[in-house]
mmCIF file of C-alpha atoms and ligand atoms in Angstrom:
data_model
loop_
_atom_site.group_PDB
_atom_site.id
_atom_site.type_symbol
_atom_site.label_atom_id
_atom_site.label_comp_id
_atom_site.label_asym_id
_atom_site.label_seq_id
_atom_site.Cartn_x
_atom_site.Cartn_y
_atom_site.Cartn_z
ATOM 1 C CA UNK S 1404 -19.227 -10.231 -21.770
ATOM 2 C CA UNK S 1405 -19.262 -9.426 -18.302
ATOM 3 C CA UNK S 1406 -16.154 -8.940 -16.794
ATOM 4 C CA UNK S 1407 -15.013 -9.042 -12.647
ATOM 5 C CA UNK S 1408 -13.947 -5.134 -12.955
ATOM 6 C CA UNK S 1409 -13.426 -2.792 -15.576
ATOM 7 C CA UNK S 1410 -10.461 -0.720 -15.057
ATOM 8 C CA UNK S 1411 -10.648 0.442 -18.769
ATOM 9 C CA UNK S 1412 -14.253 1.927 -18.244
ATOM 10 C CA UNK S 1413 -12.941 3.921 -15.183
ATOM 11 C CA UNK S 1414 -9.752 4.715 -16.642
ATOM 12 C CA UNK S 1415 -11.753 6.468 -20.095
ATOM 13 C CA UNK S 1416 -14.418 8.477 -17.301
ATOM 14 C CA UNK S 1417 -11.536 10.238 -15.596
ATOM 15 C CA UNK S 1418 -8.749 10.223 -18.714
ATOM 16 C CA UNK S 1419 -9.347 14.186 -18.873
ATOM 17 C CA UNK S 1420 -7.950 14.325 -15.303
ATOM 18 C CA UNK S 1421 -5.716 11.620 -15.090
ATOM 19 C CA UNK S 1422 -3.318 12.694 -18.434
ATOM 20 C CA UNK S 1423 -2.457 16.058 -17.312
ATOM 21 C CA UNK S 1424 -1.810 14.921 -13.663
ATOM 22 C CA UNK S 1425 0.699 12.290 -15.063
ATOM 23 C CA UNK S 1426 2.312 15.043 -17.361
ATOM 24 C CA UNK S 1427 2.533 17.273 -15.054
ATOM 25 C CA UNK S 1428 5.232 14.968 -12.778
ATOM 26 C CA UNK S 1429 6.895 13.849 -16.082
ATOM 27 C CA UNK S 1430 8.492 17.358 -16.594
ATOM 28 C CA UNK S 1431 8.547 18.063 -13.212
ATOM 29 C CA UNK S 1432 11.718 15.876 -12.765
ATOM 30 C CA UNK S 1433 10.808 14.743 -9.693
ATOM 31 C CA UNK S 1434 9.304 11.266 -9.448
ATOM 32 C CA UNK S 1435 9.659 9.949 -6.496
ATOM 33 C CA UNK S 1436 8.209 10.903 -2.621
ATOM 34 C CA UNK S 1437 7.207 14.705 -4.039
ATOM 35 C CA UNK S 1438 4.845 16.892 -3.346
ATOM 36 C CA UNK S 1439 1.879 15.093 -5.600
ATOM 37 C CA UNK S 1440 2.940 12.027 -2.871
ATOM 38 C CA UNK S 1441 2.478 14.818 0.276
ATOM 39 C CA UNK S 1442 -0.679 15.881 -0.832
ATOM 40 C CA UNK S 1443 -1.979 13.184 -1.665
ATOM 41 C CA UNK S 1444 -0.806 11.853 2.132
ATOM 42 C CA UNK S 1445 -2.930 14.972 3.524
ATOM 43 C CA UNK S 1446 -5.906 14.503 1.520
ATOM 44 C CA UNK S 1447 -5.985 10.515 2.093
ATOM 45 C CA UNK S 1448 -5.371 11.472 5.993
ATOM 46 C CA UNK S 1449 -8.815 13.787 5.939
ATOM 47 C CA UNK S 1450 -10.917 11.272 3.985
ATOM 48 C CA UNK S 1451 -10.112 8.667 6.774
ATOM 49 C CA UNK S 1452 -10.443 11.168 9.706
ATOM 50 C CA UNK S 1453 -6.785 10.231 10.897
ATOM 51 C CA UNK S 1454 -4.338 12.672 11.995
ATOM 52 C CA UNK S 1455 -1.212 11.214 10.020
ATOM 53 C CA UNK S 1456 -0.869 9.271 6.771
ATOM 54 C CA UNK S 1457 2.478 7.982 5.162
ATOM 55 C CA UNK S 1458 2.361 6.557 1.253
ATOM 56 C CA UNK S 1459 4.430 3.262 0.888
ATOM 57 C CA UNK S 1460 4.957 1.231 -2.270
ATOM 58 C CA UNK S 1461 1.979 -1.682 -1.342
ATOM 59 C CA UNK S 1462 -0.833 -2.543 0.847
ATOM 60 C CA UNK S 1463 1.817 -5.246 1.914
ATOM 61 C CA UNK S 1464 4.767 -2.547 2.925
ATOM 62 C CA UNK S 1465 1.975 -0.491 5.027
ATOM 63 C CA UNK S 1466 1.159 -3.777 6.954
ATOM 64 C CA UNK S 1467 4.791 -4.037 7.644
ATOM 65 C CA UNK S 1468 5.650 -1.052 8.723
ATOM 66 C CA UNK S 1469 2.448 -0.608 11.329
ATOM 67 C CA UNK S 1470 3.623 -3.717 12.802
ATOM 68 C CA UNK S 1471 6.875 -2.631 12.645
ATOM 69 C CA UNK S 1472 5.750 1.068 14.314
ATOM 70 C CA UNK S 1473 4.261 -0.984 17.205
ATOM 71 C CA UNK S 1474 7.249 -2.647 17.698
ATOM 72 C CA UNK S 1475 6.558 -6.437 16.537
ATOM 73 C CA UNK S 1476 9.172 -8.895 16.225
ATOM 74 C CA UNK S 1477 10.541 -12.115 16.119
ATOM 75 C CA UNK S 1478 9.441 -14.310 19.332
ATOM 76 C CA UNK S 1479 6.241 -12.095 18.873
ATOM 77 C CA UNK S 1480 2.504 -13.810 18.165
ATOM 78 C CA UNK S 1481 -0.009 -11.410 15.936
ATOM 79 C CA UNK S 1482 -3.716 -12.474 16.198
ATOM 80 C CA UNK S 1483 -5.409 -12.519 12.906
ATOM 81 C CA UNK S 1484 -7.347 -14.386 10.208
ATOM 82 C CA UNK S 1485 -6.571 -16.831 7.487
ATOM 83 C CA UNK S 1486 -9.656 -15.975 5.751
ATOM 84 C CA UNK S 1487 -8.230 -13.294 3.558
ATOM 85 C CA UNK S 1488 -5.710 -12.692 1.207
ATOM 86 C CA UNK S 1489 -2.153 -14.099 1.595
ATOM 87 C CA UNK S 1490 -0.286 -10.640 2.173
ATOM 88 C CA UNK S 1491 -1.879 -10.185 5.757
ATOM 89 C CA UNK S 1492 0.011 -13.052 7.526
ATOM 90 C CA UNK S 1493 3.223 -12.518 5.173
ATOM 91 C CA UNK S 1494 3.285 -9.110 6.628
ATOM 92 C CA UNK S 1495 3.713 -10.935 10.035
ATOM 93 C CA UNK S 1496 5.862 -12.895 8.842
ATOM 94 C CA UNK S 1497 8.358 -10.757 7.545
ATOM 95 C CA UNK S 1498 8.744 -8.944 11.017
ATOM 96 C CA UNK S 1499 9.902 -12.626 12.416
ATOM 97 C CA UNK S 1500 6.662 -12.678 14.265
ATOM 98 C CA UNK S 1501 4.300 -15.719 14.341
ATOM 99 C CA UNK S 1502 0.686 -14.842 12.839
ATOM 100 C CA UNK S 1503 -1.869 -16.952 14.713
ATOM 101 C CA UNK S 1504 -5.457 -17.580 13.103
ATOM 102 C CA UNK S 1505 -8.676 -16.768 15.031
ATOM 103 C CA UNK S 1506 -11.923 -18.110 12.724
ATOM 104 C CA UNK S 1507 -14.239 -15.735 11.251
ATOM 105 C CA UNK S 1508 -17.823 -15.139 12.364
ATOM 106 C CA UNK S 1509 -19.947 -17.390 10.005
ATOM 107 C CA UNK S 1510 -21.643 -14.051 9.264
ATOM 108 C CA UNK S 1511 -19.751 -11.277 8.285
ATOM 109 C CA UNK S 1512 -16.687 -13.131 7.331
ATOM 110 C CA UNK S 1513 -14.096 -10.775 9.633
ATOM 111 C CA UNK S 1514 -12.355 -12.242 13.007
ATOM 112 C CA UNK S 1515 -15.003 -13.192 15.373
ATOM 113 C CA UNK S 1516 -14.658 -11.278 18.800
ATOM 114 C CA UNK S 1517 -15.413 -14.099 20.865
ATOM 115 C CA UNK S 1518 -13.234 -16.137 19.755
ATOM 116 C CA UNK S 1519 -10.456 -13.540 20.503
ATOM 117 C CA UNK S 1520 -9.445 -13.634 23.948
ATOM 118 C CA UNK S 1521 -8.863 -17.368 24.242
ATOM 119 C CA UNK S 1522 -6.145 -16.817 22.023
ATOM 120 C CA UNK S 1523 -3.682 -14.227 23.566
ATOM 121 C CA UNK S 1524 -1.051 -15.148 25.229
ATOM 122 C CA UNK S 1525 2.141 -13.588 26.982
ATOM 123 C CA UNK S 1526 3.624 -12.785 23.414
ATOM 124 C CA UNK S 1527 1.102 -11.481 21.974
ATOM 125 C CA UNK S 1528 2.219 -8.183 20.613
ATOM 126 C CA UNK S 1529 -0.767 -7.196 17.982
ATOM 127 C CA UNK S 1530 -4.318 -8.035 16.845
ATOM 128 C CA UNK S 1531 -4.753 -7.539 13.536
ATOM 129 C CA UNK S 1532 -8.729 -7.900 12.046
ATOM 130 C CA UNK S 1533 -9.138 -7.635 8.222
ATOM 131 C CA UNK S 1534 -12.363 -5.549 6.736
ATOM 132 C CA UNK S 1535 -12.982 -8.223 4.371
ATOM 133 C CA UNK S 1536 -14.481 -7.822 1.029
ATOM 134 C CA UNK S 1537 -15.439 -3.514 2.237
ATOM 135 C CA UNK S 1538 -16.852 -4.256 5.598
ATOM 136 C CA UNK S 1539 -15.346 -3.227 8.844
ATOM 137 C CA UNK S 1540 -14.330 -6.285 11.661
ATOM 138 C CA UNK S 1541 -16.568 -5.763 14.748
ATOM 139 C CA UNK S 1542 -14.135 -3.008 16.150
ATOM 140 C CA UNK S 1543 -15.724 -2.568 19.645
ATOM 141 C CA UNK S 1544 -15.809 -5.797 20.851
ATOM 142 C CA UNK S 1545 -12.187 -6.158 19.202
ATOM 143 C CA UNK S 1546 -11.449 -3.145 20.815
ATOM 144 C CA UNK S 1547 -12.673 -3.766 24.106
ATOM 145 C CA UNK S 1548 -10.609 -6.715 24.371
ATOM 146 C CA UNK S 1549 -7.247 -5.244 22.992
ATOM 147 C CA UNK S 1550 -7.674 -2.387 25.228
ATOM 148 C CA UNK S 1551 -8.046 -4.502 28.084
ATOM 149 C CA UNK S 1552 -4.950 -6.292 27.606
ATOM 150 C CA UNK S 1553 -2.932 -3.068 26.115
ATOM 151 C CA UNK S 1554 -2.569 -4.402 22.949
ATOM 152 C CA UNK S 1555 -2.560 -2.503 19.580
ATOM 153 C CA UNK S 1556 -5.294 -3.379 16.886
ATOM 154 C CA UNK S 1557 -3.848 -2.641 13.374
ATOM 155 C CA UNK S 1558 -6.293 -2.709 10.606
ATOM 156 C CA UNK S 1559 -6.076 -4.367 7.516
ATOM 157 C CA UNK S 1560 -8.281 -1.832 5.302
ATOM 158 C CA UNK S 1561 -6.544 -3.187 2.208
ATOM 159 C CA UNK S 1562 -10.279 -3.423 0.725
ATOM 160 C CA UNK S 1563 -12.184 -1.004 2.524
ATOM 161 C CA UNK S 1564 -11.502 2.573 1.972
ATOM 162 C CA UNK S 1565 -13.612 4.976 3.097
ATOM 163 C CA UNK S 1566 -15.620 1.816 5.078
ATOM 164 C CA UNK S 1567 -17.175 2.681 8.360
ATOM 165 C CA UNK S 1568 -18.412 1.080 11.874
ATOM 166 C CA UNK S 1569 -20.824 3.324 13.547
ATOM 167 C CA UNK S 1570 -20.155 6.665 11.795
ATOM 168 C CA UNK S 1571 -16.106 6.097 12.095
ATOM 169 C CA UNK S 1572 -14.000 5.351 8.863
ATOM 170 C CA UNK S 1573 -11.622 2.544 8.621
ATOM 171 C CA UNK S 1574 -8.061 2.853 9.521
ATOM 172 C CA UNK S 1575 -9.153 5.942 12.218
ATOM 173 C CA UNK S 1576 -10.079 3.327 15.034
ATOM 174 C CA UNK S 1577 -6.790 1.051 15.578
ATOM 175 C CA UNK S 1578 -3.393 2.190 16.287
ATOM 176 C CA UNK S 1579 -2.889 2.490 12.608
ATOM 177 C CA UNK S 1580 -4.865 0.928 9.519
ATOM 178 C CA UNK S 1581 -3.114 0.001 6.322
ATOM 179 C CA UNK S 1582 -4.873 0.643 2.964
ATOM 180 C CA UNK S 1583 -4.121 -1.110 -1.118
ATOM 181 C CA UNK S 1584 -3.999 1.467 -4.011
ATOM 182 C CA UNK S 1585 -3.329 -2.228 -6.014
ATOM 183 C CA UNK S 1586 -5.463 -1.246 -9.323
ATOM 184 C CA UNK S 1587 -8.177 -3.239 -8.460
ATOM 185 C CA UNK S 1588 -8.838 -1.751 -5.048
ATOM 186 C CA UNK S 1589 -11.790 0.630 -4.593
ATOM 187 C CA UNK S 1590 -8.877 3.270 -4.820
ATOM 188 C CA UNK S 1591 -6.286 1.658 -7.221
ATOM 189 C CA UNK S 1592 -2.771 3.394 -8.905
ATOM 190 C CA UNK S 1593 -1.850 2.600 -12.254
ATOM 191 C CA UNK S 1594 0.742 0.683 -10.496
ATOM 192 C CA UNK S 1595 0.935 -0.122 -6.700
ATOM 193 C CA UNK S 1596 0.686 1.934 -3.846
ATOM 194 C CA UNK S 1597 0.056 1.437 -0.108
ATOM 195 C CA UNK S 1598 -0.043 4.148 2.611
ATOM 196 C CA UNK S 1599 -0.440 3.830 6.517
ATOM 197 C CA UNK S 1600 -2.986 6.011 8.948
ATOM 198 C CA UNK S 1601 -2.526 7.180 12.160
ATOM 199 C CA UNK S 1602 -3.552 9.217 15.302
ATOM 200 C CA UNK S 1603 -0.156 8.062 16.650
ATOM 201 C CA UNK S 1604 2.342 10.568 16.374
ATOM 202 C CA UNK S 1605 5.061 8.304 17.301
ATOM 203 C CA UNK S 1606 3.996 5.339 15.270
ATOM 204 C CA UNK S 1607 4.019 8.250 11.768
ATOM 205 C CA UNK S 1608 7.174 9.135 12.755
ATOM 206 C CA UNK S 1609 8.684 5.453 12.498
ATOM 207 C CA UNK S 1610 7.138 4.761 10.017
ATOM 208 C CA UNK S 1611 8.182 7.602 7.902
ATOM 209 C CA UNK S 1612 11.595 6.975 8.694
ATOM 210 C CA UNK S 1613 11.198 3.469 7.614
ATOM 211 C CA UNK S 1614 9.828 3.620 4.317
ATOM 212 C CA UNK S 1615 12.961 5.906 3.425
ATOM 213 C CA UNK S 1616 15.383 3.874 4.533
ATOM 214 C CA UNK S 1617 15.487 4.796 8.078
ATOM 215 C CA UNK S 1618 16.555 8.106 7.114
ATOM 216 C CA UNK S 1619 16.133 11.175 9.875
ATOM 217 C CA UNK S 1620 17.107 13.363 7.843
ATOM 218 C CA UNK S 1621 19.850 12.356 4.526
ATOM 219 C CA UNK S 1622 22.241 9.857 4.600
ATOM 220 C CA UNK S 1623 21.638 9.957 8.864
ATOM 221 C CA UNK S 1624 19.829 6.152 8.900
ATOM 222 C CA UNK S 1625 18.562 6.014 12.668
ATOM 223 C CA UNK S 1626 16.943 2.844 12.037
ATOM 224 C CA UNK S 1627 17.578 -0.528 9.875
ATOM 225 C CA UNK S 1628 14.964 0.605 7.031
ATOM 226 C CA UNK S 1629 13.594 0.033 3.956
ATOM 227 C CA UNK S 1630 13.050 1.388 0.030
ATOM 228 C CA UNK S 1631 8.667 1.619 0.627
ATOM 229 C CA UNK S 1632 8.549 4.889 -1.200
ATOM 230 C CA UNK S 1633 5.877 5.836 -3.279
ATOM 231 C CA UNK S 1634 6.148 7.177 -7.125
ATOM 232 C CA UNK S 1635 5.553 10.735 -7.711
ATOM 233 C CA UNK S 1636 3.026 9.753 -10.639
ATOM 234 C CA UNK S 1637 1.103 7.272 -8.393
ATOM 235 C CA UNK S 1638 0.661 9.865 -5.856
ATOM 236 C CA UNK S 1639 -0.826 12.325 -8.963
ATOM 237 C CA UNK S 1640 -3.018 9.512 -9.998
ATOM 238 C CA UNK S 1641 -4.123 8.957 -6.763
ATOM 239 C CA UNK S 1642 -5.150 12.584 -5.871
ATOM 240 C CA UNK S 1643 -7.513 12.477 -9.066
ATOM 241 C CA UNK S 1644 -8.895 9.543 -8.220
ATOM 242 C CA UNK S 1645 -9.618 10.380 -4.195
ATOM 243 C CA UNK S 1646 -12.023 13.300 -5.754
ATOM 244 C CA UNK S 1647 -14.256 10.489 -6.962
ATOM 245 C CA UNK S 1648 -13.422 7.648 -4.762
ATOM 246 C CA UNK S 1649 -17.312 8.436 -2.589
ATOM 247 C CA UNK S 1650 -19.095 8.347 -5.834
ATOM 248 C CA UNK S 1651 -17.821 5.841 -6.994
ATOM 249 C CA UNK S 1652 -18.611 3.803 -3.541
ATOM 250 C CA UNK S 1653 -22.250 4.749 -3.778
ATOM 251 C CA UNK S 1654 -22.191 3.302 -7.150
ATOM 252 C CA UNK S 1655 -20.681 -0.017 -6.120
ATOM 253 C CA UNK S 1656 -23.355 0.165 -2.767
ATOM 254 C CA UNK S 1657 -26.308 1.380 -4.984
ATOM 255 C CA UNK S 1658 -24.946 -2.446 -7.074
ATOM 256 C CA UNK S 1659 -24.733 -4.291 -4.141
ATOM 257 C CA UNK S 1660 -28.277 -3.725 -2.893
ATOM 258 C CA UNK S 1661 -30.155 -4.241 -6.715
ATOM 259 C CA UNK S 1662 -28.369 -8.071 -6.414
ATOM 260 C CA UNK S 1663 -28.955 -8.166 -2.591
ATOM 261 C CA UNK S 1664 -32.767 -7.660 -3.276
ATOM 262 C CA UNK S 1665 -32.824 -10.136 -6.386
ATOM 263 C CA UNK S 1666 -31.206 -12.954 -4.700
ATOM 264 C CA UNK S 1667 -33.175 -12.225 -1.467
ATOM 265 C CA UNK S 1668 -35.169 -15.280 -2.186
ATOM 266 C CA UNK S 1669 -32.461 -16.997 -4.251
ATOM 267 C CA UNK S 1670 -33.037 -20.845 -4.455
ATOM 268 C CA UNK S 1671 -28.969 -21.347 -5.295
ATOM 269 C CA UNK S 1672 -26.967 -18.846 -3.802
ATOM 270 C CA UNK S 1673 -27.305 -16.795 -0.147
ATOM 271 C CA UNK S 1674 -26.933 -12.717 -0.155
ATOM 272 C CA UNK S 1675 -24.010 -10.885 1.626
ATOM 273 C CA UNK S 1676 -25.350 -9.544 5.101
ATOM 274 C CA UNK S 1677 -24.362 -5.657 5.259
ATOM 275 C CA UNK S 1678 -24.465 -5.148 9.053
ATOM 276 C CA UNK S 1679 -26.617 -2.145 10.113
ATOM 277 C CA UNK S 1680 -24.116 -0.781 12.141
ATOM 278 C CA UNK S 1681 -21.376 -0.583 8.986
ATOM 279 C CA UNK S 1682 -20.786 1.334 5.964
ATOM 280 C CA UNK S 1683 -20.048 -1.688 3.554
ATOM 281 C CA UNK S 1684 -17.841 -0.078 0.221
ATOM 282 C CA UNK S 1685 -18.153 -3.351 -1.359
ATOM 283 C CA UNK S 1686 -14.547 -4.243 -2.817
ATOM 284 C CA UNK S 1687 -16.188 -7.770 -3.542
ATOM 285 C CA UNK S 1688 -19.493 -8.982 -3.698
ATOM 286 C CA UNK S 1689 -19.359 -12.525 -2.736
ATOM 287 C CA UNK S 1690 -22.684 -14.830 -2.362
ATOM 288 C CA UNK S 1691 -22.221 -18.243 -0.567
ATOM 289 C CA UNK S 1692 -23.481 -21.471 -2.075
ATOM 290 C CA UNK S 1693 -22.787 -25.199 -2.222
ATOM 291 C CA UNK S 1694 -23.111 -25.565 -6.291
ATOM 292 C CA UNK S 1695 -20.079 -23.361 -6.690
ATOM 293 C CA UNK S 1696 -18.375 -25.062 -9.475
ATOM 294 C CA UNK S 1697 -21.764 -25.590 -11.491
ATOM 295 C CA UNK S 1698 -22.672 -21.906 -10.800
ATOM 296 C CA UNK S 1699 -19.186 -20.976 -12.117
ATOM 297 C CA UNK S 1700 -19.674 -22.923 -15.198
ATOM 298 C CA UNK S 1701 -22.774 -21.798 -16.041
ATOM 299 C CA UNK S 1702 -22.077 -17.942 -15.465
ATOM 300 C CA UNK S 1703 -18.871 -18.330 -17.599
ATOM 301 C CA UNK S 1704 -21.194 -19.793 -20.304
ATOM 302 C CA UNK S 1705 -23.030 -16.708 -20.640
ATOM 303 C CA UNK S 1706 -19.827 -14.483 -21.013
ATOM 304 C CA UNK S 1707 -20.093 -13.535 -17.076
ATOM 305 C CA UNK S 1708 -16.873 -13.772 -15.132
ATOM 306 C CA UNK S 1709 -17.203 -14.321 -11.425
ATOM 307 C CA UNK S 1710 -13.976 -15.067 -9.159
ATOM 308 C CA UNK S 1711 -12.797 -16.997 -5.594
ATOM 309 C CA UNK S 1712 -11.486 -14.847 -2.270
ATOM 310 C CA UNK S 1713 -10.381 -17.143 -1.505
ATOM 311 C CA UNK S 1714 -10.898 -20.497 -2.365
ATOM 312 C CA UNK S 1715 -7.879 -21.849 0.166
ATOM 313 C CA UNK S 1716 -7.699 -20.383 3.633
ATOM 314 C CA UNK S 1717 -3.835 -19.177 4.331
ATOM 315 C CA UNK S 1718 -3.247 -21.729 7.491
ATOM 316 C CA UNK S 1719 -3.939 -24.193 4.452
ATOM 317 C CA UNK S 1720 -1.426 -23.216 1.984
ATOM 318 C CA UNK S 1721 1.850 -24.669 1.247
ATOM 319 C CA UNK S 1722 3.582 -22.130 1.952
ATOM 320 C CA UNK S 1723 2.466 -21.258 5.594
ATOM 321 C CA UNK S 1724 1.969 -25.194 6.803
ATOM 322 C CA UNK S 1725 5.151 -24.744 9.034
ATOM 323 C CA UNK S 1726 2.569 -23.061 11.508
ATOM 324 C CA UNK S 1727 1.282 -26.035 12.129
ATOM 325 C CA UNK S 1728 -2.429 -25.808 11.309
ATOM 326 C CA UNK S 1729 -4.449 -28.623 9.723
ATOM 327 C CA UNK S 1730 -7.660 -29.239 7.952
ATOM 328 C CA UNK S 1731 -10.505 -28.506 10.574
ATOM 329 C CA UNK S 1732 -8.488 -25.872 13.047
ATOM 330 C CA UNK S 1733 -10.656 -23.143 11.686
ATOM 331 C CA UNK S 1734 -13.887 -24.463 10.580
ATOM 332 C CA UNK S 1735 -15.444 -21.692 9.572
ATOM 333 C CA UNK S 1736 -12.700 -20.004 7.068
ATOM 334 C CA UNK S 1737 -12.525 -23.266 5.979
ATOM 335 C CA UNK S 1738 -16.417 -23.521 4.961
ATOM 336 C CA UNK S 1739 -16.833 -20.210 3.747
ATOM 337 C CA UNK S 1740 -13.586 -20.872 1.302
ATOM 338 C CA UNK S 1741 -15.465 -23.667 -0.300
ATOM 339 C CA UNK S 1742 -18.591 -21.482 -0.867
ATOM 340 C CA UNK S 1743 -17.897 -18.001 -1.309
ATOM 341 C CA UNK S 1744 -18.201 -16.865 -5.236
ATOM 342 C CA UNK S 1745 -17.853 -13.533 -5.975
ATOM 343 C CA UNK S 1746 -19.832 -11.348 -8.806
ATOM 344 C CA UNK S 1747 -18.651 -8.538 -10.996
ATOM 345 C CA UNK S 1748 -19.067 -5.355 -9.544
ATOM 346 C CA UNK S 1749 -17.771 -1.502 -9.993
ATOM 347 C CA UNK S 1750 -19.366 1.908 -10.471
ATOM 348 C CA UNK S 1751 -20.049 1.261 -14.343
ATOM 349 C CA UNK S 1752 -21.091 -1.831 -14.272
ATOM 350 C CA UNK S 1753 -24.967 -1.256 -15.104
ATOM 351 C CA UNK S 1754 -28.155 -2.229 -12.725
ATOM 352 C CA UNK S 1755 -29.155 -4.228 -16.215
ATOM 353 C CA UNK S 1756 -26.396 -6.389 -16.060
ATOM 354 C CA UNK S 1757 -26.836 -6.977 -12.517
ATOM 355 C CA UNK S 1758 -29.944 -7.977 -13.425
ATOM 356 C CA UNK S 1759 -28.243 -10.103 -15.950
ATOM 357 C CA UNK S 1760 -26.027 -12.184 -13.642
ATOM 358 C CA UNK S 1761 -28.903 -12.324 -11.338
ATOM 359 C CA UNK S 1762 -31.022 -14.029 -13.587
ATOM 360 C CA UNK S 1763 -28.569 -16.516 -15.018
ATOM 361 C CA UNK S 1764 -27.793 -17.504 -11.268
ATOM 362 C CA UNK S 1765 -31.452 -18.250 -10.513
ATOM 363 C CA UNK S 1766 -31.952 -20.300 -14.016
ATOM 364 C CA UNK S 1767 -29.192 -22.401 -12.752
ATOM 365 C CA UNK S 1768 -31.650 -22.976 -9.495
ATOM 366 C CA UNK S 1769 -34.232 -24.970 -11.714
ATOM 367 C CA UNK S 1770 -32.236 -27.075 -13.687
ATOM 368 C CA UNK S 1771 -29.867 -28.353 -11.003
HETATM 369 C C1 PLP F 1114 -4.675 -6.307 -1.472
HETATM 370 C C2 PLP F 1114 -4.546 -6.758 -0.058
HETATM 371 C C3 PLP F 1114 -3.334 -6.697 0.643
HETATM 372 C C4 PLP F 1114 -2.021 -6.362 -0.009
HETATM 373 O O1 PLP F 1114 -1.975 -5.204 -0.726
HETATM 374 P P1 PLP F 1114 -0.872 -5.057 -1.924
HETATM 375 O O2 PLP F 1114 -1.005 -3.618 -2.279
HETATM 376 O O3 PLP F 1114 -1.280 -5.985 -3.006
HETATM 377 O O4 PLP F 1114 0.453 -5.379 -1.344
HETATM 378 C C5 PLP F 1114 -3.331 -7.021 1.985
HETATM 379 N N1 PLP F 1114 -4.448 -7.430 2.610
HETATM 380 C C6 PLP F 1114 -5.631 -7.535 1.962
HETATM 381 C C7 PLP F 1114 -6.824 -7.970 2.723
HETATM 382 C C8 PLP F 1114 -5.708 -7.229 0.611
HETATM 383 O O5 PLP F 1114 -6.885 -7.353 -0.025
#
């Protein structure tokens, strides 16, 4: 059996670290927004270059507190994608702002720059690009527009830690950039976690406050906040983790390539495109095809789990059709969520088993 990801294989390389970490806060008596939490904070702040970085409780509290940090609200529009998972427009949503979906380049999967500037309007407050799948948006030509207009670009980085566009890590280029520690993430708690990064001293400030509450200092709550605070033990795990968060990426990139240069020729399904320009960490490896369901079928046949992101755009669910989007609006979310089909990878999975899925993939060429 091959399975999506193996937390239970990276869980027994780094037990020896992780058990005395967690201990260690257990009889510490403190468990919640400690010192294991502040270092961690630093640490996480160097890896991504950024000057500030504030621990929440989920990737989904750290979207909604940078928008909240650059002041979005209702009456508010936030540009973004509905190619991605659900939690980036929520985050919108719960501010009483209005996310509205610009299609992804066919490409790399991430909101497509020209497309942008068509869509902002007097309300815009935010642009928000996702890294999808471990690769970085096309951040200058976002950029250039954004800055243009004097609007803040907040990245979702939810799967791309320690991702880069031309030699600078995610979450270090927007205003802010908001990261997962979900256990499936590249970095993942045994638990959830979030945190927020900054060069903004004013938007780290906010946000700080807001994650506690609104506290400025106890029981003083200069703003309407919230309970975003990170566990103690999370924070410990996390630290132990960070130290081998870039190995571990080199081992998911070093996966990514051995199928990339299998299915180069692939009769069935087409390759991810790693940009030149980008550092992609690979959170998913999703090929495109148009036998999805029969490549699906077959893979789970020979004990090889694959999995959808996503198989229904977020302008297309139930729960966000008050926007007002139908079937067409975004053609090219729409296409790749019919085709994308994503293949187990993490550090331990083995280049044999690549070869593995591989091969089962291109058998399923010849018969169909
Ligand atoms: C995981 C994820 C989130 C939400 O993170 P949680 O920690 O699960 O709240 C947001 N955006 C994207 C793109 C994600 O992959």
């Amino acid at each position: 059996m091959i399975p999506l990801l193996d937390l239970q294989a990276q869980y027994a390389s780094i037990k020896d670290e992780i058990e005395p970490a967690v201990l260690r806060v257990l009889a510490s008596g403190h468990y919640v927004l400690g010192v294991e939490v502040a270092r961690f904070e630093e640490e996480f702040a160097t890896y991504c270059d950024a000057s500030h970085a504030i621990a929440v409780n989920t990737g989904t509290s750290a979207l909604h507190l940078a928008l909240l940090a650059a002041d979005v609200g209702p009456g508010d529009e936030v540009l973004t994608v509905a190619f991605t998972f659900v939690a980036t427009a929520s985050a919108v949503c719960y501010t009483g702002a209005r996310p509205v979906f610009i299609d992804v380049d066919p490409v790399t999967l991430t909101m497509d720059p020209a497309k942008l500037e068509a869509a902002i309007t007097s309300r815009t407050k935010a642009i928000m690009p996702v890294h999808l799948y471990g690769q970085m948006a096309d951040m200058d030509a976002i950029k250039e527009i954004a800055d243009r207009y004097g609007i803040p670009v907040i990245e979702d980085a939810c799967q791309a830690h320690g991702a880069e566009y031309k030699g600078r890590r995610a979450g270090s280029i927007g205003a802010s950039g908001c990261f997962s520690f979900y256990p499936g993430k590249n970095l993942g708690a045994c638990g959830e976690g979030g945190i927020v990064v900054t060069n903004n001293d004013e938007h780290a400030r906010k946000i700080r406050m807001l994650r506690d509450w609104g506290q400025e200092q106890r029981y003083h709550h200069a703003l309407k906040g919230f309970n975003y605070r990170m566990d103690e033990i999370q924070g410990a795990i996390l630290r132990v983790k960070l130290r081998h968060l870039e190995a571990w990426t080199e081992a998911r990139r070093v996966r990514a390539e051995h199928y990339s240069a299998l299915l180069a020729h692939s009769r069935s399904v087409l390759a991810p495109v790693a940009m030149i320009d980008r550092r992609h960490v690979y959170h998913v490896y999703a090929v495109r095809t148009r036998d999805r369901e029969q490549l699906q079928h077959t893979l789970r046949s020979e004990g090889i789990h694959s999995g959808l992101h996503y198989p229904i755009p977020v302008h297309l669910q139930k729960a966000h059709l008050d926007l007002g989007y139908r079937p067409g609006d975004l053609p090219e979310s729409e296409a790749a969520a019919r085709e994308v089909l994503s293949l187990p990878i993490y550090p331990e999975l083995t280049l044999k088993q690549v070869e593995r899925v591989a091969a089962v993939l291109e058998q399923d060429a010849y018969v169909s």
